[in-house]
Amino acid sequence: MNDLVRQHTALGESDLEWLHLLVSEWQLLSDLSFADLVLWVPTRDGTRYVSVAQMRPNTGPTSYQDDMVGHLVPRGRRPLLDAALDEGRIVREGDPEWREEVPVRVESIPVRREGRVLGVIARNTNLLTVRTPSRLELTYLQSASDLAQMIAAGSFPFPGQQVDMDASPRVGDGLIRLDADGVVQYASPNALSAYHRLGLASDLVGHHLGKTTDELAPARGPVDEAMIKLASGYAPRETEVEGSGGVIQLRAIPLKPKGTRIGSLVLLRDVTELRRRERELITKDATIREIHHRVKNNLQTVAALLRLQARRMDSPQGRDALNEAVRRVGSIAIVHETLSQNLDERVDFDEIADRVLSMVSEISPGTVSCRRTGRFGILDAEVATPLSMVLAEIIQNALEHAFAPGEQGRVELSAVRSGGSSVKRGDGTRSDARLLITIQDDGCGLPEGFDPRRAGNLGLQIVRTLVEGELGGGFDMVPAPVRGTRVLLDIPVEPLT
């Protein structure tokens, strides 16, 4: 819609925002009318109309099999559009049109904002299945007529009340029509069922909806005036009401077809099961976070015990081995600590990488500086845990073997992540996104004839096993271009979103 309006019309950005607000709400008008809606806006030169949006009803058959958005129609071809635009009134005159042997009633509703008509809504009703309307259908149609008059007067949609139609109740979920005093004139079967689940034992018609709703909600001390006003439809608002048997979501829409409130529409939906599942998920998430927190505490306890044992060791080799174990346990604890603070099993690995750098530097004090460049991004826990151990091993190896005691130097950790995508292969769908990691120092370099794939060092064995086995990536150690050693890791990851 943005492109069509800016390309073909003279409407400003504020007018475009008004049209977006209208389009976010007009599923309601379409469902109440049992009709298709097409929004036509005059072109910049005033000689044509361009269709910028379309909506089909959920409550009846469509009148348009094809998509109308982007169509251009010369002025004069559709007299109802011309009359609505020029006279600023709802136009219903004319015989039904025949489209593919289907009779269609066409009406035109001007879209007004601050006294100006921005465009026209063509309301197209499929008459093929017309029959004697029920009480529900008559209520729908009367409510649609009231909303259409409000659109023509510029009083609907409500400024600042943009609604998420995916989350808000719809017409078919449940509808209640109130009079100006908030008394129920009509309640659809779904609406009545929702209130029965809240605990209502009688009918709704003839009762004040606000007071009835307040009585069904749990005791909250003084009467909740805000709840009564909202359920009575005095202002456009949304809320949820929880009773002893369920939860319903309410949305109130005041009806002011001639500037004065004559009543209200209340749309409602039974969200009891949805909220129950959400609470179960919240409880599950809290349990998982608590598990990660306890694992982190246990790992820190193990690290503390190993550290105490290392202090009592007389053998330098034994003390070093225990200190390495402390570092390995600590790198895993960092991941679990981060997971304990998240709502899912994914972590921002940049924070973890920085903490691993800091931890290794503290355990191996010296004059060597460590820094990170680039971004790792969000990683799954099953990748983050082994990767944190890999980085700790490689950085620790550089600090121990690349520099002489007291020698100044630098270790740089860099990450480059390709966005990639999910690709289908013969054995399933895989990601071709990669995480390329480089750890480079400016130390003494590799010994002559060194082969990282055959080296017996325990740390390098752990790195090879984790990178190639658990992460399914590649690992290599090569001389740096100028001085020192460069470690290269190539790891498959999920695509960036």
CSV table of C-alpha atoms in Angstrom, one decimal:
chain,number,residue,atom,x,y,z
A,1,MET,CA,0.0,0.0,0.0
A,2,ASN,CA,2.8,2.4,0.8
A,3,ASP,CA,4.3,2.1,-2.7
A,4,LEU,CA,0.9,2.5,-4.5
A,5,VAL,CA,-0.1,5.5,-2.5
A,6,ARG,CA,3.3,7.3,-2.9
A,7,GLN,CA,3.5,6.4,-6.6
A,8,HIS,CA,0.0,7.3,-7.8
A,9,THR,CA,-1.6,9.7,-5.3
A,10,ALA,CA,-1.0,13.1,-3.7
A,11,LEU,CA,-1.7,11.9,-0.1
A,12,GLY,CA,0.8,12.8,2.6
A,13,GLU,CA,2.4,10.6,5.2
A,14,SER,CA,-0.2,11.5,7.9
A,15,ASP,CA,-3.0,10.5,5.4
A,16,LEU,CA,-1.1,7.3,4.7
A,17,GLU,CA,-1.0,6.5,8.4
A,18,TRP,CA,-4.7,7.0,8.6
A,19,LEU,CA,-5.3,4.5,5.8
A,20,HIS,CA,-3.0,2.0,7.6
A,21,LEU,CA,-5.1,2.5,10.7
A,22,LEU,CA,-8.3,1.9,8.8
A,23,VAL,CA,-6.9,-1.2,7.1
A,24,SER,CA,-5.8,-2.6,10.5
A,25,GLU,CA,-9.5,-2.4,11.6
A,26,TRP,CA,-11.6,-3.1,8.5
A,27,GLN,CA,-11.7,-6.8,8.8
A,28,LEU,CA,-14.3,-6.0,11.4
A,29,LEU,CA,-16.4,-4.1,8.8
A,30,SER,CA,-16.0,-6.8,6.2
A,31,ASP,CA,-17.1,-9.6,8.6
A,32,LEU,CA,-20.1,-7.6,9.9
A,33,SER,CA,-21.1,-6.7,6.3
A,34,PHE,CA,-20.6,-10.2,4.9
A,35,ALA,CA,-18.9,-8.3,2.1
A,36,ASP,CA,-15.6,-7.7,0.3
A,37,LEU,CA,-13.9,-4.4,0.8
A,38,VAL,CA,-11.7,-2.6,-1.7
A,39,LEU,CA,-10.1,0.7,-0.9
A,40,TRP,CA,-9.9,3.1,-3.9
A,41,VAL,CA,-7.8,6.3,-3.8
A,42,PRO,CA,-7.9,9.0,-6.5
A,43,THR,CA,-4.7,9.4,-8.5
A,44,ARG,CA,-2.6,12.5,-8.3
A,45,ASP,CA,-4.1,14.0,-11.5
A,46,GLY,CA,-7.7,13.1,-10.5
A,47,THR,CA,-8.4,11.2,-13.6
A,48,ARG,CA,-8.3,7.6,-12.2
A,49,TYR,CA,-8.6,5.5,-9.0
A,50,VAL,CA,-6.0,3.1,-7.8
A,51,SER,CA,-7.0,0.2,-5.5
A,52,VAL,CA,-4.5,0.1,-2.6
A,53,ALA,CA,-6.0,-2.6,-0.3
A,54,GLN,CA,-8.5,-5.4,-0.3
A,55,MET,CA,-10.2,-7.5,2.4
A,56,ARG,CA,-12.4,-10.6,2.1
A,57,PRO,CA,-15.0,-11.6,4.8
A,58,ASN,CA,-14.6,-14.5,7.1
A,59,THR,CA,-18.4,-14.7,7.5
A,60,GLY,CA,-19.6,-15.1,3.9
A,61,PRO,CA,-18.6,-15.9,0.3
A,62,THR,CA,-16.3,-13.5,-1.6
A,63,SER,CA,-17.3,-11.3,-4.5
A,64,TYR,CA,-13.8,-11.2,-6.0
A,65,GLN,CA,-11.9,-14.3,-7.0
A,66,ASP,CA,-9.0,-12.2,-8.1
A,67,ASP,CA,-6.7,-9.8,-6.3
A,68,MET,CA,-7.8,-6.2,-7.0
A,69,VAL,CA,-4.8,-4.4,-5.4
A,70,GLY,CA,-2.9,-2.3,-7.9
A,71,HIS,CA,-5.8,-2.0,-10.4
A,72,LEU,CA,-6.3,1.4,-12.0
A,73,VAL,CA,-9.9,2.5,-13.1
A,74,PRO,CA,-10.7,5.7,-15.0
A,75,ARG,CA,-12.9,8.2,-13.3
A,76,GLY,CA,-16.5,7.9,-14.7
A,77,ARG,CA,-16.4,4.1,-15.2
A,78,ARG,CA,-17.8,3.5,-11.6
A,79,PRO,CA,-20.3,6.2,-10.9
A,80,LEU,CA,-20.8,5.1,-7.2
A,81,LEU,CA,-17.1,5.9,-6.5
A,82,ASP,CA,-17.4,9.3,-8.1
A,83,ALA,CA,-20.6,10.1,-6.1
A,84,ALA,CA,-19.1,9.0,-2.8
A,85,LEU,CA,-15.8,11.0,-3.4
A,86,ASP,CA,-17.5,14.2,-4.7
A,87,GLU,CA,-20.5,14.3,-2.3
A,88,GLY,CA,-18.8,12.7,0.7
A,89,ARG,CA,-21.7,10.4,1.5
A,90,ILE,CA,-22.4,6.7,1.5
A,91,VAL,CA,-23.9,5.7,-1.9
A,92,ARG,CA,-26.1,2.6,-2.3
A,93,GLU,CA,-28.1,3.5,-5.4
A,94,GLY,CA,-27.9,1.2,-8.4
A,95,ASP,CA,-28.8,-2.3,-9.5
A,96,PRO,CA,-26.6,-5.3,-8.6
A,97,GLU,CA,-23.7,-6.0,-10.8
A,98,TRP,CA,-23.1,-9.5,-12.4
A,99,ARG,CA,-19.7,-11.0,-12.0
A,100,GLU,CA,-19.2,-14.5,-13.4
A,101,GLU,CA,-22.9,-15.2,-13.1
A,102,VAL,CA,-22.9,-14.0,-9.5
A,103,PRO,CA,-25.1,-11.0,-8.5
A,104,VAL,CA,-23.1,-8.4,-6.4
A,105,ARG,CA,-24.5,-5.4,-4.5
A,106,VAL,CA,-22.0,-2.6,-4.6
A,107,GLU,CA,-21.9,0.3,-2.1
A,108,SER,CA,-19.4,3.1,-1.7
A,109,ILE,CA,-18.2,4.5,1.6
A,110,PRO,CA,-16.1,7.7,1.7
A,111,VAL,CA,-13.0,7.6,3.9
A,112,ARG,CA,-12.8,10.9,5.7
A,113,ARG,CA,-10.0,12.4,7.8
A,114,GLU,CA,-10.2,15.9,9.3
A,115,GLY,CA,-12.9,17.0,6.9
A,116,ARG,CA,-11.2,15.7,3.7
A,117,VAL,CA,-12.2,12.6,1.8
A,118,LEU,CA,-9.1,10.5,1.2
A,119,GLY,CA,-10.6,7.7,-0.8
A,120,VAL,CA,-13.6,5.4,-1.1
A,121,ILE,CA,-14.3,1.9,0.2
A,122,ALA,CA,-16.2,-0.2,-2.3
A,123,ARG,CA,-18.3,-2.7,-0.3
A,124,ASN,CA,-19.3,-5.7,-2.5
A,125,THR,CA,-21.8,-8.2,-1.2
A,126,ASN,CA,-22.3,-11.6,-2.9
A,127,LEU,CA,-26.1,-12.0,-3.3
A,128,LEU,CA,-26.0,-15.6,-4.5
A,129,THR,CA,-26.8,-17.0,-1.1
A,130,VAL,CA,-29.2,-14.3,0.1
A,131,ARG,CA,-32.0,-15.6,2.5
A,132,THR,CA,-34.1,-14.3,5.3
A,133,PRO,CA,-31.5,-13.0,7.8
A,134,SER,CA,-31.4,-14.3,11.4
A,135,ARG,CA,-31.3,-12.1,14.5
A,136,LEU,CA,-27.5,-12.5,14.5
A,137,GLU,CA,-27.1,-11.4,10.9
A,138,LEU,CA,-29.4,-8.4,11.4
A,139,THR,CA,-27.3,-7.3,14.4
A,140,TYR,CA,-24.2,-7.7,12.2
A,141,LEU,CA,-25.6,-5.6,9.4
A,142,GLN,CA,-26.9,-2.9,11.7
A,143,SER,CA,-23.5,-2.7,13.4
A,144,ALA,CA,-21.8,-2.6,10.0
A,145,SER,CA,-24.0,0.3,8.9
A,146,ASP,CA,-23.1,2.2,12.1
A,147,LEU,CA,-19.4,1.7,11.5
A,148,ALA,CA,-19.7,2.7,7.8
A,149,GLN,CA,-21.3,6.0,8.9
A,150,MET,CA,-18.5,6.6,11.4
A,151,ILE,CA,-15.9,6.0,8.6
A,152,ALA,CA,-17.7,8.4,6.4
A,153,ALA,CA,-17.8,11.0,9.2
A,154,GLY,CA,-14.1,10.5,10.0
A,155,SER,CA,-14.7,9.2,13.6
A,156,PHE,CA,-13.6,5.6,12.9
A,157,PRO,CA,-11.0,4.2,13.2
A,158,PHE,CA,-10.0,5.7,16.6
A,159,PRO,CA,-6.7,7.6,16.5
A,160,GLY,CA,-4.0,6.1,18.7
A,161,GLN,CA,-5.9,2.8,19.0
A,162,GLN,CA,-4.3,0.6,16.3
A,163,VAL,CA,-5.3,-3.0,17.0
A,164,ASP,CA,-3.4,-6.2,16.4
A,165,MET,CA,-6.0,-8.2,14.6
A,166,ASP,CA,-4.1,-11.4,15.1
A,167,ALA,CA,-4.5,-11.0,18.9
A,168,SER,CA,-7.8,-9.2,19.2
A,169,PRO,CA,-11.2,-10.9,19.2
A,170,ARG,CA,-13.0,-11.2,15.9
A,171,VAL,CA,-16.6,-11.0,15.0
A,172,GLY,CA,-17.0,-14.8,14.9
A,173,ASP,CA,-15.4,-15.3,18.3
A,174,GLY,CA,-18.3,-13.6,20.1
A,175,LEU,CA,-20.3,-10.3,19.7
A,176,ILE,CA,-22.5,-8.3,22.1
A,177,ARG,CA,-24.5,-5.3,21.1
A,178,LEU,CA,-25.1,-2.7,23.9
A,179,ASP,CA,-27.4,0.3,24.1
A,180,ALA,CA,-26.3,3.7,25.2
A,181,ASP,CA,-26.7,2.7,28.9
A,182,GLY,CA,-24.5,-0.4,28.6
A,183,VAL,CA,-27.4,-2.8,28.7
A,184,VAL,CA,-27.2,-5.9,26.5
A,185,GLN,CA,-29.5,-5.9,23.5
A,186,TYR,CA,-28.1,-8.9,21.8
A,187,ALA,CA,-25.4,-11.6,22.5
A,188,SER,CA,-24.2,-14.1,20.0
A,189,PRO,CA,-24.2,-17.8,21.0
A,190,ASN,CA,-20.3,-17.8,21.2
A,191,ALA,CA,-20.5,-14.7,23.5
A,192,LEU,CA,-23.1,-16.3,25.7
A,193,SER,CA,-21.0,-19.5,26.0
A,194,ALA,CA,-17.9,-17.5,27.0
A,195,TYR,CA,-19.9,-15.8,29.8
A,196,HIS,CA,-21.3,-19.1,30.9
A,197,ARG,CA,-17.8,-20.3,31.3
A,198,LEU,CA,-17.0,-17.3,33.5
A,199,GLY,CA,-19.8,-18.5,35.8
A,200,LEU,CA,-22.9,-16.7,34.4
A,201,ALA,CA,-26.0,-18.8,35.1
A,202,SER,CA,-28.6,-16.7,33.2
A,203,ASP,CA,-29.0,-15.0,29.9
A,204,LEU,CA,-27.2,-11.7,29.1
A,205,VAL,CA,-29.9,-9.8,27.3
A,206,GLY,CA,-31.4,-7.1,29.4
A,207,HIS,CA,-28.5,-7.1,31.9
A,208,HIS,CA,-25.9,-4.3,32.4
A,209,LEU,CA,-22.8,-5.9,30.9
A,210,GLY,CA,-20.3,-3.8,33.0
A,211,LYS,CA,-21.9,-4.8,36.3
A,212,THR,CA,-22.5,-8.4,35.3
A,213,THR,CA,-18.8,-8.7,34.2
A,214,ASP,CA,-17.6,-7.1,37.5
A,215,GLU,CA,-19.7,-9.6,39.5
A,216,LEU,CA,-18.2,-12.6,37.6
A,217,ALA,CA,-14.6,-11.5,38.2
A,218,PRO,CA,-12.9,-12.5,41.5
A,219,ALA,CA,-13.4,-10.2,44.5
A,220,ARG,CA,-11.1,-7.2,44.3
A,221,GLY,CA,-12.4,-5.1,47.1
A,222,PRO,CA,-14.2,-2.0,46.0
A,223,VAL,CA,-16.2,-2.1,42.7
A,224,ASP,CA,-13.8,-1.7,39.8
A,225,GLU,CA,-15.2,1.3,38.0
A,226,ALA,CA,-12.7,1.0,35.2
A,227,MET,CA,-13.9,-2.6,34.5
A,228,ILE,CA,-17.5,-1.5,34.5
A,229,LYS,CA,-16.9,1.4,32.1
A,230,LEU,CA,-14.8,-0.8,29.7
A,231,ALA,CA,-17.4,-3.6,29.6
A,232,SER,CA,-20.1,-1.0,29.1
A,233,GLY,CA,-18.5,0.2,26.0
A,234,TYR,CA,-17.9,3.9,26.9
A,235,ALA,CA,-14.4,4.0,25.4
A,236,PRO,CA,-12.4,2.0,22.8
A,237,ARG,CA,-10.4,-0.4,25.1
A,238,GLU,CA,-9.3,-4.0,25.4
A,239,THR,CA,-8.9,-6.0,28.6
A,240,GLU,CA,-9.2,-9.6,29.9
A,241,VAL,CA,-11.6,-10.8,32.6
A,242,GLU,CA,-10.8,-13.9,34.6
A,243,GLY,CA,-13.5,-15.7,36.5
A,244,SER,CA,-13.7,-18.9,38.4
A,245,GLY,CA,-14.1,-21.0,35.3
A,246,GLY,CA,-12.2,-19.2,32.6
A,247,VAL,CA,-10.7,-16.1,30.9
A,248,ILE,CA,-12.3,-14.0,28.2
A,249,GLN,CA,-10.7,-11.2,26.2
A,250,LEU,CA,-12.9,-8.1,25.7
A,251,ARG,CA,-12.7,-5.3,23.1
A,252,ALA,CA,-15.2,-2.4,23.4
A,253,ILE,CA,-16.1,-0.3,20.3
A,254,PRO,CA,-18.3,2.7,20.9
A,255,LEU,CA,-20.8,3.4,18.1
A,256,LYS,CA,-21.3,7.0,17.2
A,257,PRO,CA,-22.8,7.0,13.7
A,258,LYS,CA,-24.1,10.6,14.0
A,259,GLY,CA,-21.6,12.0,16.5
A,260,THR,CA,-23.5,10.8,19.6
A,261,ARG,CA,-23.0,7.4,21.2
A,262,ILE,CA,-26.0,5.2,20.5
A,263,GLY,CA,-24.5,2.1,22.0
A,264,SER,CA,-21.4,-0.1,21.7
A,265,LEU,CA,-20.1,-3.3,20.2
A,266,VAL,CA,-18.2,-5.7,22.5
A,267,LEU,CA,-16.1,-8.3,20.8
A,268,LEU,CA,-15.0,-11.1,23.0
A,269,ARG,CA,-13.1,-14.4,22.8
A,270,ASP,CA,-12.7,-17.3,25.2
A,271,VAL,CA,-8.9,-17.5,25.8
A,272,THR,CA,-9.0,-19.9,28.8
A,273,GLU,CA,-7.1,-22.7,27.1
A,274,LEU,CA,-4.6,-20.2,25.5
A,275,ARG,CA,-3.8,-18.6,28.9
A,276,ARG,CA,-3.5,-22.0,30.6
A,277,ARG,CA,-0.9,-23.1,28.0
A,278,GLU,CA,0.9,-19.8,28.4
A,279,ARG,CA,1.1,-20.4,32.1
A,280,GLU,CA,2.4,-23.9,31.6
A,281,LEU,CA,5.1,-22.6,29.3
A,282,ILE,CA,6.1,-19.9,31.8
A,283,THR,CA,6.3,-22.6,34.5
A,284,LYS,CA,8.4,-24.8,32.2
A,285,ASP,CA,10.7,-21.9,31.2
A,286,ALA,CA,11.2,-21.0,34.9
A,287,THR,CA,12.0,-24.6,35.7
A,288,ILE,CA,14.6,-24.8,32.8
A,289,ARG,CA,16.2,-21.6,34.0
A,290,GLU,CA,16.3,-22.9,37.5
A,291,ILE,CA,18.0,-26.1,36.3
A,292,HIS,CA,20.6,-24.1,34.4
A,293,HIS,CA,21.1,-21.9,37.5
A,294,ARG,CA,21.7,-25.0,39.7
A,295,VAL,CA,24.0,-26.6,37.2
A,296,LYS,CA,26.0,-23.4,37.1
A,297,ASN,CA,26.2,-23.4,41.0
A,298,ASN,CA,27.3,-27.0,41.0
A,299,LEU,CA,30.0,-26.4,38.4
A,300,GLN,CA,31.3,-23.4,40.4
A,301,THR,CA,31.4,-25.6,43.5
A,302,VAL,CA,33.4,-28.3,41.6
A,303,ALA,CA,35.7,-25.5,40.3
A,304,ALA,CA,36.2,-24.2,43.8
A,305,LEU,CA,37.0,-27.7,45.1
A,306,LEU,CA,39.5,-28.3,42.3
A,307,ARG,CA,41.1,-24.9,43.0
A,308,LEU,CA,41.5,-25.8,46.7
A,309,GLN,CA,43.0,-29.1,45.8
A,310,ALA,CA,45.5,-27.4,43.4
A,311,ARG,CA,46.7,-25.1,46.2
A,312,ARG,CA,47.6,-28.2,48.3
A,313,MET,CA,49.4,-29.9,45.5
A,314,ASP,CA,53.2,-30.1,45.8
A,315,SER,CA,53.7,-31.3,42.2
A,316,PRO,CA,53.8,-28.4,39.7
A,317,GLN,CA,52.4,-30.7,37.0
A,318,GLY,CA,49.5,-31.7,39.2
A,319,ARG,CA,48.8,-28.1,40.1
A,320,ASP,CA,48.7,-27.1,36.5
A,321,ALA,CA,46.5,-30.0,35.5
A,322,LEU,CA,44.0,-29.0,38.2
A,323,ASN,CA,44.1,-25.4,37.2
A,324,GLU,CA,43.3,-26.4,33.6
A,325,ALA,CA,40.4,-28.4,34.9
A,326,VAL,CA,39.1,-25.4,36.8
A,327,ARG,CA,39.2,-23.4,33.6
A,328,ARG,CA,37.3,-26.0,31.6
A,329,VAL,CA,34.6,-26.3,34.2
A,330,GLY,CA,34.4,-22.5,34.4
A,331,SER,CA,33.9,-22.1,30.7
A,332,ILE,CA,30.9,-24.5,30.8
A,333,ALA,CA,29.5,-22.7,33.9
A,334,ILE,CA,29.5,-19.4,32.0
A,335,VAL,CA,27.2,-20.8,29.4
A,336,HIS,CA,24.8,-22.2,32.0
A,337,GLU,CA,24.8,-18.9,33.9
A,338,THR,CA,23.8,-17.1,30.6
A,339,LEU,CA,21.1,-19.7,29.9
A,340,SER,CA,19.6,-19.3,33.3
A,341,GLN,CA,18.8,-15.7,32.5
A,342,ASN,CA,17.2,-16.4,29.1
A,343,LEU,CA,13.7,-17.5,28.1
A,344,ASP,CA,14.9,-20.0,25.5
A,345,GLU,CA,17.9,-22.3,24.9
A,346,ARG,CA,19.7,-19.6,22.9
A,347,VAL,CA,22.4,-17.2,24.1
A,348,ASP,CA,24.2,-14.1,22.8
A,349,PHE,CA,27.6,-15.6,22.5
A,350,ASP,CA,29.5,-12.3,22.3
A,351,GLU,CA,29.0,-11.9,26.0
A,352,ILE,CA,30.1,-15.4,26.7
A,353,ALA,CA,33.3,-15.0,24.5
A,354,ASP,CA,34.2,-11.8,26.4
A,355,ARG,CA,33.8,-13.6,29.7
A,356,VAL,CA,35.9,-16.5,28.5
A,357,LEU,CA,38.6,-14.1,27.5
A,358,SER,CA,38.5,-12.4,30.9
A,359,MET,CA,38.5,-15.8,32.8
A,360,VAL,CA,41.5,-17.2,31.0
A,361,SER,CA,43.4,-13.9,31.4
A,362,GLU,CA,42.8,-14.0,35.2
A,363,ILE,CA,43.9,-17.6,35.5
A,364,SER,CA,47.0,-17.0,33.3
A,365,PRO,CA,48.2,-13.5,34.5
A,366,GLY,CA,50.8,-11.8,32.5
A,367,THR,CA,51.5,-8.9,30.2
A,368,VAL,CA,49.6,-10.3,27.2
A,369,SER,CA,46.4,-8.4,26.2
A,370,CYS,CA,43.3,-10.2,24.9
A,371,ARG,CA,40.6,-8.6,22.8
A,372,ARG,CA,37.6,-9.6,20.6
A,373,THR,CA,36.5,-8.2,17.3
A,374,GLY,CA,33.5,-9.1,15.2
A,375,ARG,CA,30.2,-10.7,16.4
A,376,PHE,CA,29.3,-14.2,17.1
A,377,GLY,CA,25.6,-13.4,17.4
A,378,ILE,CA,22.9,-15.7,18.9
A,379,LEU,CA,23.8,-19.4,19.1
A,380,ASP,CA,21.9,-22.4,20.3
A,381,ALA,CA,23.0,-23.9,23.7
A,382,GLU,CA,24.2,-27.1,22.0
A,383,VAL,CA,26.7,-25.0,20.0
A,384,ALA,CA,27.5,-22.5,22.7
A,385,THR,CA,28.7,-25.0,25.4
A,386,PRO,CA,31.3,-26.8,23.3
A,387,LEU,CA,32.4,-23.6,21.6
A,388,SER,CA,33.1,-21.9,24.9
A,389,MET,CA,35.4,-24.8,25.9
A,390,VAL,CA,37.1,-24.7,22.5
A,391,LEU,CA,37.9,-20.9,22.8
A,392,ALA,CA,39.1,-21.4,26.4
A,393,GLU,CA,41.5,-24.2,25.3
A,394,ILE,CA,42.9,-22.3,22.3
A,395,ILE,CA,43.4,-19.0,24.2
A,396,GLN,CA,44.9,-20.7,27.2
A,397,ASN,CA,47.3,-22.6,24.8
A,398,ALA,CA,48.4,-19.3,23.2
A,399,LEU,CA,49.0,-17.7,26.6
A,400,GLU,CA,51.0,-20.6,27.8
A,401,HIS,CA,53.2,-21.5,24.8
A,402,ALA,CA,53.3,-18.4,22.5
A,403,PHE,CA,55.1,-16.0,24.9
A,404,ALA,CA,58.0,-16.2,27.3
A,405,PRO,CA,57.4,-15.3,30.9
A,406,GLY,CA,57.0,-11.5,31.2
A,407,GLU,CA,57.0,-11.0,27.5
A,408,GLN,CA,54.4,-8.5,26.1
A,409,GLY,CA,52.1,-9.6,23.4
A,410,ARG,CA,48.5,-9.7,22.0
A,411,VAL,CA,45.9,-12.4,21.4
A,412,GLU,CA,43.0,-11.4,19.2
A,413,LEU,CA,39.8,-13.3,18.8
A,414,SER,CA,37.7,-12.4,15.8
A,415,ALA,CA,34.4,-13.8,14.4
A,416,VAL,CA,32.6,-13.4,11.1
A,417,ARG,CA,29.2,-14.9,10.6
A,418,SER,CA,27.5,-15.4,7.2
A,419,GLY,CA,23.7,-15.0,7.1
A,420,GLY,CA,23.2,-18.0,4.9
A,421,SER,CA,19.9,-19.8,4.5
A,422,SER,CA,18.3,-23.2,4.9
A,423,VAL,CA,18.8,-25.4,1.8
A,424,LYS,CA,17.2,-28.7,0.9
A,425,ARG,CA,19.4,-31.6,0.2
A,426,GLY,CA,18.8,-35.3,-0.4
A,427,ASP,CA,19.2,-36.2,3.2
A,428,GLY,CA,17.1,-33.3,4.6
A,429,THR,CA,17.1,-29.6,5.1
A,430,ARG,CA,20.4,-28.1,6.3
A,431,SER,CA,21.8,-24.6,6.9
A,432,ASP,CA,24.7,-23.3,4.8
A,433,ALA,CA,25.4,-20.4,7.3
A,434,ARG,CA,28.9,-20.5,8.7
A,435,LEU,CA,30.7,-19.0,11.7
A,436,LEU,CA,34.3,-18.3,10.9
A,437,ILE,CA,36.5,-17.8,14.0
A,438,THR,CA,40.1,-16.7,14.0
A,439,ILE,CA,42.4,-16.7,17.1
A,440,GLN,CA,45.7,-15.1,16.4
A,441,ASP,CA,48.7,-14.2,18.6
A,442,ASP,CA,52.0,-12.4,17.9
A,443,GLY,CA,54.1,-14.8,19.9
A,444,CYS,CA,57.0,-17.2,18.9
A,445,GLY,CA,55.0,-19.2,16.4
A,446,LEU,CA,54.7,-22.9,15.8
A,447,PRO,CA,57.6,-25.3,16.3
A,448,GLU,CA,59.2,-26.6,13.1
A,449,GLY,CA,57.3,-29.6,11.7
A,450,PHE,CA,54.3,-29.0,14.0
A,451,ASP,CA,51.2,-30.9,12.9
A,452,PRO,CA,48.0,-29.8,14.8
A,453,ARG,CA,46.3,-33.0,13.7
A,454,ARG,CA,48.9,-35.2,15.3
A,455,ALA,CA,49.9,-33.2,18.4
A,456,GLY,CA,49.4,-35.1,21.6
A,457,ASN,CA,48.6,-32.1,23.8
A,458,LEU,CA,45.4,-32.8,25.7
A,459,GLY,CA,44.0,-29.3,25.0
A,460,LEU,CA,44.4,-29.7,21.3
A,461,GLN,CA,42.8,-33.2,21.4
A,462,ILE,CA,39.8,-31.7,23.2
A,463,VAL,CA,39.6,-28.9,20.6
A,464,ARG,CA,39.7,-31.4,17.7
A,465,THR,CA,37.1,-33.6,19.3
A,466,LEU,CA,34.6,-30.8,20.0
A,467,VAL,CA,35.0,-28.9,16.7
A,468,GLU,CA,34.9,-31.9,14.4
A,469,GLY,CA,32.8,-34.2,16.4
A,470,GLU,CA,30.2,-32.2,18.3
A,471,LEU,CA,30.1,-29.0,16.1
A,472,GLY,CA,30.7,-30.6,12.7
A,473,GLY,CA,33.2,-28.0,11.8
A,474,GLY,CA,36.8,-27.6,10.7
A,475,PHE,CA,39.9,-26.8,12.7
A,476,ASP,CA,43.4,-25.8,11.6
A,477,MET,CA,46.5,-24.1,13.1
A,478,VAL,CA,48.9,-22.2,10.7
A,479,PRO,CA,51.7,-19.6,11.0
A,480,ALA,CA,50.4,-16.0,11.2
A,481,PRO,CA,51.3,-13.8,8.1
A,482,VAL,CA,53.9,-11.8,10.0
A,483,ARG,CA,54.6,-13.4,13.4
A,484,GLY,CA,52.8,-15.8,15.7
A,485,THR,CA,50.2,-18.4,15.2
A,486,ARG,CA,46.7,-18.3,13.7
A,487,VAL,CA,44.0,-20.8,14.6
A,488,LEU,CA,41.1,-21.1,12.2
A,489,LEU,CA,37.6,-22.5,13.1
A,490,ASP,CA,34.8,-23.0,10.5
A,491,ILE,CA,31.5,-24.0,12.2
A,492,PRO,CA,28.0,-24.5,10.7
A,493,VAL,CA,25.4,-22.5,12.5
A,494,GLU,CA,21.7,-21.5,12.1
A,495,PRO,CA,21.0,-18.7,9.6
A,496,LEU,CA,20.7,-15.2,11.0
A,497,THR,CA,17.1,-14.0,11.4
